[in-house]
Amino acid sequence: MSDRIFGLFGVFLAIGFAVSALTIEESFLSDAVGPKAFPLIVATILGLSSAVIALRPDPEPAWPALGRLVEIVAAVVVMILYAELLPVAGFVTATAFAAGYLAWRLGSGPVEAALTGVGTSVGIYVIFHLVLGLSLARGPWGF
């Protein structure tokens, strides 16, 4: 039953996404495809995959234990905090903490998780900011 609910929710979400995409105003300077194409493709894929989930559900799933659900909620909270603290702490710091925490919850030891977090944030910073020249959130230390 939960797969059907999830699938129907996805279908309705895809319909809403497609309706929103159709309201995008096109500029006279747009390319041949236009700004509506990508959101409509995403809505189509979401709608089709959700319909398959709703029409061909798996047998009743086994839900994780309460402790595992708490870990999932904690990971969601970390991602929300990451988004909120990114402009304040900066990309490198916020990403290091978020990636480190998630690596720790995925099974790394504390030292490995810390190294993974720092390595991930510095690696992404180097590639996206220094090599590609993209702007990332600057923290209080200027990077």
Tab-separated table of C-alpha atoms in Angstrom:
chain	number	residue	atom	x	y	z
A	1	MET	CA	0.000	0.000	0.000
A	2	SER	CA	2.824	2.424	0.806
A	3	ASP	CA	4.296	2.029	-2.710
A	4	ARG	CA	0.959	2.983	-4.256
A	5	ILE	CA	0.704	6.085	-2.061
A	6	PHE	CA	4.285	7.048	-2.887
A	7	GLY	CA	3.685	6.451	-6.610
A	8	LEU	CA	0.495	8.506	-6.683
A	9	PHE	CA	2.206	11.303	-4.770
A	10	GLY	CA	4.964	11.287	-7.392
A	11	VAL	CA	2.441	11.406	-10.242
A	12	PHE	CA	0.700	14.415	-8.686
A	13	LEU	CA	4.057	16.059	-8.040
A	14	ALA	CA	5.022	15.512	-11.697
A	15	ILE	CA	1.730	17.035	-12.873
A	16	GLY	CA	2.295	20.078	-10.679
A	17	PHE	CA	5.875	20.363	-11.897
A	18	ALA	CA	4.753	20.187	-15.537
A	19	VAL	CA	2.040	22.804	-15.005
A	20	SER	CA	4.601	25.084	-13.359
A	21	ALA	CA	7.034	24.505	-16.221
A	22	LEU	CA	4.409	25.468	-18.763
A	23	THR	CA	4.021	28.870	-17.089
A	24	ILE	CA	7.658	29.798	-17.732
A	25	GLU	CA	7.756	32.818	-20.006
A	26	GLU	CA	9.999	32.524	-23.022
A	27	SER	CA	12.327	35.329	-23.992
A	28	PHE	CA	12.715	36.355	-27.587
A	29	LEU	CA	16.431	35.572	-27.146
A	30	SER	CA	15.960	31.938	-26.114
A	31	ASP	CA	17.447	28.988	-27.941
A	32	ALA	CA	15.507	26.587	-30.161
A	33	VAL	CA	14.643	24.253	-27.292
A	34	GLY	CA	13.532	26.958	-24.883
A	35	PRO	CA	13.500	27.092	-21.087
A	36	LYS	CA	10.537	24.734	-20.708
A	37	ALA	CA	12.180	21.638	-22.199
A	38	PHE	CA	14.325	20.495	-19.273
A	39	PRO	CA	11.612	20.868	-16.580
A	40	LEU	CA	9.142	19.049	-18.826
A	41	ILE	CA	11.622	16.206	-19.360
A	42	VAL	CA	12.130	15.924	-15.594
A	43	ALA	CA	8.352	15.979	-15.022
A	44	THR	CA	7.847	13.263	-17.647
A	45	ILE	CA	10.492	10.981	-16.140
A	46	LEU	CA	9.121	11.577	-12.627
A	47	GLY	CA	5.556	10.915	-13.786
A	48	LEU	CA	6.387	7.723	-15.670
A	49	SER	CA	8.545	6.250	-12.928
A	50	SER	CA	5.969	7.144	-10.273
A	51	ALA	CA	3.206	5.565	-12.353
A	52	VAL	CA	5.221	2.344	-12.580
A	53	ILE	CA	5.679	2.353	-8.802
A	54	ALA	CA	1.945	2.928	-8.286
A	55	LEU	CA	0.828	0.293	-10.798
A	56	ARG	CA	3.402	-2.398	-9.981
A	57	PRO	CA	4.152	-2.073	-6.268
A	58	ASP	CA	6.551	-4.334	-4.454
A	59	PRO	CA	5.213	-6.655	-1.801
A	60	GLU	CA	4.587	-4.827	1.455
A	61	PRO	CA	7.989	-3.397	2.419
A	62	ALA	CA	9.694	-3.980	5.730
A	63	TRP	CA	10.141	-0.585	7.337
A	64	PRO	CA	13.383	0.086	9.180
A	65	ALA	CA	13.543	0.023	12.949
A	66	LEU	CA	12.981	3.215	14.918
A	67	GLY	CA	16.711	3.764	15.417
A	68	ARG	CA	17.337	3.673	11.677
A	69	LEU	CA	14.467	6.106	11.044
A	70	VAL	CA	16.016	8.499	13.579
A	71	GLU	CA	19.310	8.297	11.667
A	72	ILE	CA	17.496	9.109	8.417
A	73	VAL	CA	15.791	12.103	10.028
A	74	ALA	CA	19.157	13.231	11.428
A	75	ALA	CA	20.686	13.063	7.939
A	76	VAL	CA	17.824	15.174	6.576
A	77	VAL	CA	18.360	17.707	9.382
A	78	VAL	CA	22.074	17.845	8.530
A	79	MET	CA	21.265	18.569	4.881
A	80	ILE	CA	18.805	21.332	5.867
A	81	LEU	CA	21.391	22.837	8.222
A	82	TYR	CA	23.957	22.585	5.433
A	83	ALA	CA	21.750	24.631	3.124
A	84	GLU	CA	21.049	27.193	5.846
A	85	LEU	CA	24.647	27.538	7.049
A	86	LEU	CA	26.291	27.520	3.626
A	87	PRO	CA	26.145	31.321	3.181
A	88	VAL	CA	27.296	31.904	6.775
A	89	ALA	CA	30.061	29.326	7.190
A	90	GLY	CA	31.129	29.180	3.556
A	91	PHE	CA	31.305	26.282	1.137
A	92	VAL	CA	34.463	24.607	2.380
A	93	THR	CA	33.526	24.598	6.073
A	94	ALA	CA	29.861	23.675	5.653
A	95	THR	CA	30.647	20.943	3.135
A	96	ALA	CA	33.415	19.494	5.303
A	97	PHE	CA	31.072	19.134	8.285
A	98	ALA	CA	28.114	17.804	6.271
A	99	ALA	CA	30.191	15.325	4.252
A	100	GLY	CA	32.072	14.241	7.378
A	101	TYR	CA	28.876	13.585	9.310
A	102	LEU	CA	27.286	11.675	6.435
A	103	ALA	CA	30.438	9.599	5.901
A	104	TRP	CA	30.466	8.769	9.619
A	105	ARG	CA	26.807	7.677	9.533
A	106	LEU	CA	27.527	5.546	6.463
A	107	GLY	CA	30.064	3.520	8.395
A	108	SER	CA	33.400	5.307	8.349
A	109	GLY	CA	35.340	5.701	11.547
A	110	PRO	CA	35.538	9.199	13.065
A	111	VAL	CA	39.013	9.943	11.681
A	112	GLU	CA	38.156	8.556	8.236
A	113	ALA	CA	34.909	10.546	8.215
A	114	ALA	CA	36.716	13.776	9.111
A	115	LEU	CA	39.297	13.176	6.385
A	116	THR	CA	36.542	12.352	3.907
A	117	GLY	CA	34.683	15.542	4.769
A	118	VAL	CA	37.758	17.752	4.423
A	119	GLY	CA	38.919	15.955	1.267
A	120	THR	CA	35.493	16.216	-0.342
A	121	SER	CA	35.065	19.905	0.416
A	122	VAL	CA	38.592	20.887	-0.626
A	123	GLY	CA	38.435	18.708	-3.747
A	124	ILE	CA	35.147	20.190	-4.893
A	125	TYR	CA	36.404	23.690	-4.082
A	126	VAL	CA	39.537	23.191	-6.147
A	127	ILE	CA	37.663	21.765	-9.139
A	128	PHE	CA	34.676	24.096	-9.192
A	129	HIS	CA	36.202	27.346	-7.918
A	130	LEU	CA	39.876	27.285	-8.815
A	131	VAL	CA	39.774	25.242	-12.040
A	132	LEU	CA	36.342	26.068	-13.476
A	133	GLY	CA	36.063	29.543	-11.948
A	134	LEU	CA	32.583	29.049	-10.497
A	135	SER	CA	31.475	31.124	-7.545
A	136	LEU	CA	30.987	29.255	-4.273
A	137	ALA	CA	29.796	30.611	-0.930
A	138	ARG	CA	32.617	32.430	0.822
A	139	GLY	CA	32.933	31.925	4.530
A	140	PRO	CA	34.360	34.160	7.200
A	141	TRP	CA	37.880	33.073	6.135
A	142	GLY	CA	37.393	34.157	2.518
A	143	PHE	CA	37.132	30.719	0.908
